[in-house]
Amino acid sequence: GDSVTQMEGPVTLSEEAFLTINCTYTATGYPSLFWYVQYPGEGLQLLLKATKADDKGSNKGFEATYRKETTSFHLEKGSVQVSDSAVYFCALRSGNTPLVFGKGTRLSVIA
Amino acid sequence: SAVISQKPSRDICQRGTSLTIQCQVDSQVTMMFWYRQQPGQSLTLIATANQGSEATYESGFVIDKFPISRPNLTFSTLTVSNMSPEDSSIYLCSGAGGTEAFFGQGTRLTVV
């Protein structure tokens, strides 16, 4: 079945550092890919998405590009802030099926 | 995207009792799902809530323990029955239409 593998955390960065969280996937078809963010004590919010190969999703300074050849959807941000501290989930969805999530990566940004 | 109102946001319950969690979507959605998120873990799918028929449960989850209703395209409930401390978790509902899925704020359940 479909699956998502993302880098283990936790990740601790200093403010203004560059962030990369790796995500790779396995799917039989052509899924849509997502990054969700969960701030402490809150539910999941969609951060960005891409629905086909070579699409780039972006939001709040975060970016991820749908790479079919490497089955990857790595999350990047050029300069993180303390307010970016959260858990980040990579996910995929094929058609009308439920989302399949990675294990999540906890990011802590220190001033 | 649509907005899901989920309640209660948190509860502390006695073992052996049941809790019903409600999700109301502000527009009709094709699919609704229920997930569990144990502390520090990712989301595990409990079931797909089917409108007008029995929910479709994932391996390890059964209807007697987690009965689900979905009477229309905007509303669903999940009941956690005969609770034990192992059921302490965050429960989230999700709605999906098109490619995107969105979530309620979650219910943080503690069973004592």
PDB file of C-alpha atoms in Angstrom:
ATOM      1  CA  GLY A   1       0.000   0.000   0.000  1.00  0.00           C
ATOM      2  CA  ASP A   2       0.882   3.655  -0.096  1.00  0.00           C
ATOM      3  CA  SER A   3       3.362   4.899   2.492  1.00  0.00           C
ATOM      4  CA  VAL A   4       5.273   8.021   3.532  1.00  0.00           C
ATOM      5  CA  THR A   5       8.698   8.147   5.125  1.00  0.00           C
ATOM      6  CA  GLN A   6       9.969  11.352   6.654  1.00  0.00           C
ATOM      7  CA  MET A   7      13.099  12.155   8.557  1.00  0.00           C
ATOM      8  CA  GLU A   8      13.124  11.431  12.245  1.00  0.00           C
ATOM      9  CA  GLY A   9      13.208  14.294  14.652  1.00  0.00           C
ATOM     10  CA  PRO A  10      13.500  16.167  16.736  1.00  0.00           C
ATOM     11  CA  VAL A  11      15.196  18.903  14.768  1.00  0.00           C
ATOM     12  CA  THR A  12      16.583  21.859  16.680  1.00  0.00           C
ATOM     13  CA  LEU A  13      17.667  24.965  14.800  1.00  0.00           C
ATOM     14  CA  SER A  14      18.696  28.476  15.642  1.00  0.00           C
ATOM     15  CA  GLU A  15      16.533  31.326  14.434  1.00  0.00           C
ATOM     16  CA  GLU A  16      17.233  32.289  10.770  1.00  0.00           C
ATOM     17  CA  ALA A  17      18.755  28.884   9.995  1.00  0.00           C
ATOM     18  CA  PHE A  18      17.847  26.950   6.859  1.00  0.00           C
ATOM     19  CA  LEU A  19      15.370  24.118   7.275  1.00  0.00           C
ATOM     20  CA  THR A  20      15.019  20.920   5.300  1.00  0.00           C
ATOM     21  CA  ILE A  21      12.738  18.067   6.330  1.00  0.00           C
ATOM     22  CA  ASN A  22      13.019  15.105   3.994  1.00  0.00           C
ATOM     23  CA  CYS A  23       9.979  13.184   2.825  1.00  0.00           C
ATOM     24  CA  THR A  24       9.767  10.294   0.386  1.00  0.00           C
ATOM     25  CA  TYR A  25       6.749   8.300  -0.624  1.00  0.00           C
ATOM     26  CA  THR A  26       5.629   5.029  -2.151  1.00  0.00           C
ATOM     27  CA  ALA A  27       2.413   4.995  -4.132  1.00  0.00           C
ATOM     28  CA  THR A  28       0.961   2.961  -6.956  1.00  0.00           C
ATOM     29  CA  GLY A  29      -0.620   5.884  -8.798  1.00  0.00           C
ATOM     30  CA  TYR A  30      -0.082   9.617  -8.900  1.00  0.00           C
ATOM     31  CA  PRO A  31      -0.948  10.895  -5.463  1.00  0.00           C
ATOM     32  CA  SER A  32      -1.358  14.421  -4.229  1.00  0.00           C
ATOM     33  CA  LEU A  33       1.259  15.379  -1.665  1.00  0.00           C
ATOM     34  CA  PHE A  34       0.850  17.545   1.403  1.00  0.00           C
ATOM     35  CA  TRP A  35       2.643  19.054   4.345  1.00  0.00           C
ATOM     36  CA  TYR A  36       0.578  19.603   7.466  1.00  0.00           C
ATOM     37  CA  VAL A  37       1.701  21.475  10.574  1.00  0.00           C
ATOM     38  CA  GLN A  38       0.576  20.927  14.147  1.00  0.00           C
ATOM     39  CA  TYR A  39       1.344  23.686  16.617  1.00  0.00           C
ATOM     40  CA  PRO A  40       1.436  22.762  20.310  1.00  0.00           C
ATOM     41  CA  GLY A  41      -2.006  21.886  21.610  1.00  0.00           C
ATOM     42  CA  GLU A  42      -3.708  22.404  18.257  1.00  0.00           C
ATOM     43  CA  GLY A  43      -5.108  20.358  15.397  1.00  0.00           C
ATOM     44  CA  LEU A  44      -3.566  19.894  11.971  1.00  0.00           C
ATOM     45  CA  GLN A  45      -3.366  22.721   9.487  1.00  0.00           C
ATOM     46  CA  LEU A  46      -2.591  22.329   5.834  1.00  0.00           C
ATOM     47  CA  LEU A  47       0.708  24.069   5.163  1.00  0.00           C
ATOM     48  CA  LEU A  48       1.099  23.412   1.447  1.00  0.00           C
ATOM     49  CA  LYS A  49       0.270  20.915  -1.249  1.00  0.00           C
ATOM     50  CA  ALA A  50       1.201  19.760  -4.733  1.00  0.00           C
ATOM     51  CA  THR A  51      -1.039  17.691  -6.956  1.00  0.00           C
ATOM     52  CA  LYS A  52       1.228  16.681  -9.837  1.00  0.00           C
ATOM     53  CA  ALA A  53       4.848  16.148 -10.736  1.00  0.00           C
ATOM     54  CA  ASP A  54       7.081  19.257 -10.706  1.00  0.00           C
ATOM     55  CA  ASP A  55       4.440  21.316  -8.898  1.00  0.00           C
ATOM     56  CA  LYS A  56       5.843  23.492  -6.149  1.00  0.00           C
ATOM     57  CA  GLY A  57       3.698  24.170  -3.117  1.00  0.00           C
ATOM     58  CA  SER A  58       4.509  27.223  -1.018  1.00  0.00           C
ATOM     59  CA  ASN A  59       3.116  29.026   1.997  1.00  0.00           C
ATOM     60  CA  LYS A  60       4.494  31.207   4.825  1.00  0.00           C
ATOM     61  CA  GLY A  61       8.019  30.950   3.393  1.00  0.00           C
ATOM     62  CA  PHE A  62       7.907  27.148   3.227  1.00  0.00           C
ATOM     63  CA  GLU A  63       8.309  25.340  -0.084  1.00  0.00           C
ATOM     64  CA  ALA A  64       8.200  21.773  -1.345  1.00  0.00           C
ATOM     65  CA  THR A  65       8.491  20.411  -4.893  1.00  0.00           C
ATOM     66  CA  TYR A  66       6.802  17.228  -6.090  1.00  0.00           C
ATOM     67  CA  ARG A  67       9.660  15.150  -7.523  1.00  0.00           C
ATOM     68  CA  LYS A  68       8.295  12.085  -9.270  1.00  0.00           C
ATOM     69  CA  GLU A  69      11.714  10.803 -10.326  1.00  0.00           C
ATOM     70  CA  THR A  70      12.927  10.629  -6.730  1.00  0.00           C
ATOM     71  CA  THR A  71       9.450  10.140  -5.176  1.00  0.00           C
ATOM     72  CA  SER A  72      10.196  12.997  -2.817  1.00  0.00           C
ATOM     73  CA  PHE A  73       8.501  16.081  -1.404  1.00  0.00           C
ATOM     74  CA  HIS A  74      11.088  17.714   0.856  1.00  0.00           C
ATOM     75  CA  LEU A  75      10.023  20.699   2.943  1.00  0.00           C
ATOM     76  CA  GLU A  76      12.328  23.736   2.979  1.00  0.00           C
ATOM     77  CA  LYS A  77      12.425  27.179   4.503  1.00  0.00           C
ATOM     78  CA  GLY A  78      15.235  29.644   4.082  1.00  0.00           C
ATOM     79  CA  SER A  79      15.068  31.315   7.484  1.00  0.00           C
ATOM     80  CA  VAL A  80      13.112  29.760  10.341  1.00  0.00           C
ATOM     81  CA  GLN A  81      11.547  31.677  13.191  1.00  0.00           C
ATOM     82  CA  VAL A  82      10.744  30.672  16.750  1.00  0.00           C
ATOM     83  CA  SER A  83       7.075  30.691  15.760  1.00  0.00           C
ATOM     84  CA  ASP A  84       7.770  27.842  13.297  1.00  0.00           C
ATOM     85  CA  SER A  85       8.303  25.452  16.208  1.00  0.00           C
ATOM     86  CA  ALA A  86       5.774  22.687  15.624  1.00  0.00           C
ATOM     87  CA  VAL A  87       5.385  19.140  14.374  1.00  0.00           C
ATOM     88  CA  TYR A  88       5.403  18.753  10.594  1.00  0.00           C
ATOM     89  CA  PHE A  89       3.683  15.859   8.833  1.00  0.00           C
ATOM     90  CA  CYS A  90       4.216  14.804   5.249  1.00  0.00           C
ATOM     91  CA  ALA A  91       1.188  13.060   3.737  1.00  0.00           C
ATOM     92  CA  LEU A  92      -0.180  11.738   0.497  1.00  0.00           C
ATOM     93  CA  ARG A  93      -3.612  11.050  -0.874  1.00  0.00           C
ATOM     94  CA  SER A  94      -4.610   8.950  -3.862  1.00  0.00           C
ATOM     95  CA  GLY A  95      -8.047   9.708  -5.216  1.00  0.00           C
ATOM     96  CA  ASN A  96     -10.769   9.567  -2.570  1.00  0.00           C
ATOM     97  CA  THR A  97      -8.751   7.511  -0.112  1.00  0.00           C
ATOM     98  CA  PRO A  98      -7.808   8.791   3.353  1.00  0.00           C
ATOM     99  CA  LEU A  99      -4.561  10.650   3.865  1.00  0.00           C
ATOM    100  CA  VAL A 100      -1.510   8.524   4.589  1.00  0.00           C
ATOM    101  CA  PHE A 101       0.830  10.274   7.031  1.00  0.00           C
ATOM    102  CA  GLY A 102       4.493  10.089   7.828  1.00  0.00           C
ATOM    103  CA  LYS A 103       5.531   9.812  11.458  1.00  0.00           C
ATOM    104  CA  GLY A 104       5.979  13.545  11.903  1.00  0.00           C
ATOM    105  CA  THR A 105       9.060  15.656  12.583  1.00  0.00           C
ATOM    106  CA  ARG A 106       9.219  17.893  15.622  1.00  0.00           C
ATOM    107  CA  LEU A 107      10.982  21.194  14.931  1.00  0.00           C
ATOM    108  CA  SER A 108      12.239  23.417  17.721  1.00  0.00           C
ATOM    109  CA  VAL A 109      13.630  26.829  16.825  1.00  0.00           C
ATOM    110  CA  ILE A 110      15.622  28.633  19.488  1.00  0.00           C
ATOM    111  CA  ALA A 111      16.303  32.353  19.595  1.00  0.00           C
TER     112      ALA A 111
ATOM    113  CA  SER B   1     -11.358  25.098   2.306  1.00  0.00           C
ATOM    114  CA  ALA B   2     -14.171  24.057   4.624  1.00  0.00           C
ATOM    115  CA  VAL B   3     -14.113  24.544   8.376  1.00  0.00           C
ATOM    116  CA  ILE B   4     -14.787  21.713  10.819  1.00  0.00           C
ATOM    117  CA  SER B   5     -16.062  22.407  14.311  1.00  0.00           C
ATOM    118  CA  GLN B   6     -15.192  19.547  16.632  1.00  0.00           C
ATOM    119  CA  LYS B   7     -16.368  19.183  20.199  1.00  0.00           C
ATOM    120  CA  PRO B   8     -15.605  18.679  22.939  1.00  0.00           C
ATOM    121  CA  SER B   9     -12.078  20.028  22.648  1.00  0.00           C
ATOM    122  CA  ARG B  10     -11.000  18.025  25.678  1.00  0.00           C
ATOM    123  CA  ASP B  11     -12.488  15.812  28.345  1.00  0.00           C
ATOM    124  CA  ILE B  12     -11.475  13.743  31.325  1.00  0.00           C
ATOM    125  CA  CYS B  13     -13.555  10.595  31.660  1.00  0.00           C
ATOM    126  CA  GLN B  14     -13.875   7.719  34.059  1.00  0.00           C
ATOM    127  CA  ARG B  15     -12.930   4.274  32.850  1.00  0.00           C
ATOM    128  CA  GLY B  16     -15.892   2.204  31.707  1.00  0.00           C
ATOM    129  CA  THR B  17     -17.852   5.209  30.456  1.00  0.00           C
ATOM    130  CA  SER B  18     -18.392   6.390  26.875  1.00  0.00           C
ATOM    131  CA  LEU B  19     -17.760   9.703  25.150  1.00  0.00           C
ATOM    132  CA  THR B  20     -19.283  10.943  21.911  1.00  0.00           C
ATOM    133  CA  ILE B  21     -17.299  13.386  19.798  1.00  0.00           C
ATOM    134  CA  GLN B  22     -19.092  15.519  17.230  1.00  0.00           C
ATOM    135  CA  CYS B  23     -17.856  17.119  14.030  1.00  0.00           C
ATOM    136  CA  GLN B  24     -19.813  19.675  12.049  1.00  0.00           C
ATOM    137  CA  VAL B  25     -18.563  20.859   8.655  1.00  0.00           C
ATOM    138  CA  ASP B  26     -19.640  24.213   7.287  1.00  0.00           C
ATOM    139  CA  SER B  27     -20.220  22.753   3.807  1.00  0.00           C
ATOM    140  CA  GLN B  28     -20.998  19.372   2.302  1.00  0.00           C
ATOM    141  CA  VAL B  29     -18.014  17.087   1.934  1.00  0.00           C
ATOM    142  CA  THR B  30     -17.683  13.842   0.070  1.00  0.00           C
ATOM    143  CA  MET B  31     -15.578  11.992   2.598  1.00  0.00           C
ATOM    144  CA  MET B  32     -15.159  12.130   6.366  1.00  0.00           C
ATOM    145  CA  PHE B  33     -12.578  10.247   8.391  1.00  0.00           C
ATOM    146  CA  TRP B  34     -11.710   9.704  12.032  1.00  0.00           C
ATOM    147  CA  TYR B  35      -8.130   9.485  13.278  1.00  0.00           C
ATOM    148  CA  ARG B  36      -6.421   8.817  16.582  1.00  0.00           C
ATOM    149  CA  GLN B  37      -3.156  10.468  17.561  1.00  0.00           C
ATOM    150  CA  GLN B  38      -1.462   8.987  20.580  1.00  0.00           C
ATOM    151  CA  PRO B  39       0.990  11.175  22.508  1.00  0.00           C
ATOM    152  CA  GLY B  40       3.991  12.057  20.398  1.00  0.00           C
ATOM    153  CA  GLN B  41       2.824   9.875  17.532  1.00  0.00           C
ATOM    154  CA  SER B  42       1.492  10.283  14.039  1.00  0.00           C
ATOM    155  CA  LEU B  43      -2.141   9.930  13.042  1.00  0.00           C
ATOM    156  CA  THR B  44      -3.719   6.501  12.770  1.00  0.00           C
ATOM    157  CA  LEU B  45      -6.882   6.116  10.726  1.00  0.00           C
ATOM    158  CA  ILE B  46      -9.746   4.627  12.720  1.00  0.00           C
ATOM    159  CA  ALA B  47     -12.430   4.549  10.054  1.00  0.00           C
ATOM    160  CA  THR B  48     -14.069   6.182   7.085  1.00  0.00           C
ATOM    161  CA  ALA B  49     -17.481   7.567   7.974  1.00  0.00           C
ATOM    162  CA  ASN B  50     -19.927   6.693   5.213  1.00  0.00           C
ATOM    163  CA  GLN B  51     -23.036   8.762   4.783  1.00  0.00           C
ATOM    164  CA  GLY B  52     -26.142   6.700   5.401  1.00  0.00           C
ATOM    165  CA  SER B  53     -24.341   3.390   5.926  1.00  0.00           C
ATOM    166  CA  GLU B  54     -21.961   1.648   8.287  1.00  0.00           C
ATOM    167  CA  ALA B  55     -18.467   3.055   8.651  1.00  0.00           C
ATOM    168  CA  THR B  56     -15.470   1.266   7.151  1.00  0.00           C
ATOM    169  CA  TYR B  57     -13.021   0.376   9.924  1.00  0.00           C
ATOM    170  CA  GLU B  58      -9.286  -0.104   9.698  1.00  0.00           C
ATOM    171  CA  SER B  59      -7.526  -3.134  11.050  1.00  0.00           C
ATOM    172  CA  GLY B  60      -7.454  -3.043  14.832  1.00  0.00           C
ATOM    173  CA  PHE B  61     -10.587  -0.923  15.217  1.00  0.00           C
ATOM    174  CA  VAL B  62     -14.091  -2.327  15.655  1.00  0.00           C
ATOM    175  CA  ILE B  63     -17.562  -0.917  15.560  1.00  0.00           C
ATOM    176  CA  ASP B  64     -18.460  -2.023  19.091  1.00  0.00           C
ATOM    177  CA  LYS B  65     -15.603   0.033  20.498  1.00  0.00           C
ATOM    178  CA  PHE B  66     -15.801   3.010  18.126  1.00  0.00           C
ATOM    179  CA  PRO B  67     -19.327   3.355  16.752  1.00  0.00           C
ATOM    180  CA  ILE B  68     -19.560   6.078  14.121  1.00  0.00           C
ATOM    181  CA  SER B  69     -22.540   7.856  12.657  1.00  0.00           C
ATOM    182  CA  ARG B  70     -22.785  10.062   9.591  1.00  0.00           C
ATOM    183  CA  PRO B  71     -26.399  10.994   9.007  1.00  0.00           C
ATOM    184  CA  ASN B  72     -25.665  13.609   6.316  1.00  0.00           C
ATOM    185  CA  LEU B  73     -22.835  15.197   4.333  1.00  0.00           C
ATOM    186  CA  THR B  74     -21.927  17.764   7.000  1.00  0.00           C
ATOM    187  CA  PHE B  75     -22.011  15.902  10.316  1.00  0.00           C
ATOM    188  CA  SER B  76     -20.429  12.876  11.961  1.00  0.00           C
ATOM    189  CA  THR B  77     -19.944  11.475  15.439  1.00  0.00           C
ATOM    190  CA  LEU B  78     -17.445   9.067  16.943  1.00  0.00           C
ATOM    191  CA  THR B  79     -18.159   7.334  20.240  1.00  0.00           C
ATOM    192  CA  VAL B  80     -15.354   5.878  22.321  1.00  0.00           C
ATOM    193  CA  SER B  81     -17.073   3.121  24.297  1.00  0.00           C
ATOM    194  CA  ASN B  82     -16.221   1.417  27.567  1.00  0.00           C
ATOM    195  CA  MET B  83     -13.117   3.532  27.909  1.00  0.00           C
ATOM    196  CA  SER B  84      -9.849   2.469  29.488  1.00  0.00           C
ATOM    197  CA  PRO B  85      -6.687   4.506  30.134  1.00  0.00           C
ATOM    198  CA  GLU B  86      -5.260   3.114  26.872  1.00  0.00           C
ATOM    199  CA  ASP B  87      -7.879   5.155  25.006  1.00  0.00           C
ATOM    200  CA  SER B  88      -6.297   8.389  26.227  1.00  0.00           C
ATOM    201  CA  SER B  89      -5.395  10.123  23.005  1.00  0.00           C
ATOM    202  CA  ILE B  90      -6.278  12.935  20.643  1.00  0.00           C
ATOM    203  CA  TYR B  91      -9.131  12.114  18.280  1.00  0.00           C
ATOM    204  CA  LEU B  92      -9.439  14.102  15.061  1.00  0.00           C
ATOM    205  CA  CYS B  93     -12.063  14.190  12.386  1.00  0.00           C
ATOM    206  CA  SER B  94     -11.238  15.079   8.826  1.00  0.00           C
ATOM    207  CA  GLY B  95     -13.275  16.096   5.832  1.00  0.00           C
ATOM    208  CA  ALA B  96     -12.177  15.796   2.261  1.00  0.00           C
ATOM    209  CA  GLY B  97     -13.434  17.089  -1.037  1.00  0.00           C
ATOM    210  CA  GLY B  98     -11.363  17.135  -4.176  1.00  0.00           C
ATOM    211  CA  THR B  99      -7.679  16.647  -3.409  1.00  0.00           C
ATOM    212  CA  GLU B 100      -7.558  18.477  -0.103  1.00  0.00           C
ATOM    213  CA  ALA B 101      -8.346  17.208   3.388  1.00  0.00           C
ATOM    214  CA  PHE B 102      -8.892  19.435   6.420  1.00  0.00           C
ATOM    215  CA  PHE B 103      -9.190  18.767  10.101  1.00  0.00           C
ATOM    216  CA  GLY B 104     -11.097  19.647  13.199  1.00  0.00           C
ATOM    217  CA  GLN B 105      -9.144  20.978  16.162  1.00  0.00           C
ATOM    218  CA  GLY B 106      -9.145  17.586  17.831  1.00  0.00           C
ATOM    219  CA  THR B 107     -10.513  16.180  21.067  1.00  0.00           C
ATOM    220  CA  ARG B 108      -7.945  15.537  23.780  1.00  0.00           C
ATOM    221  CA  LEU B 109      -9.292  12.636  25.810  1.00  0.00           C
ATOM    222  CA  THR B 110      -7.895  11.542  29.160  1.00  0.00           C
ATOM    223  CA  VAL B 111      -9.294   8.404  30.777  1.00  0.00           C
ATOM    224  CA  VAL B 112      -8.717   8.019  34.488  1.00  0.00           C
TER     225      VAL B 112
END
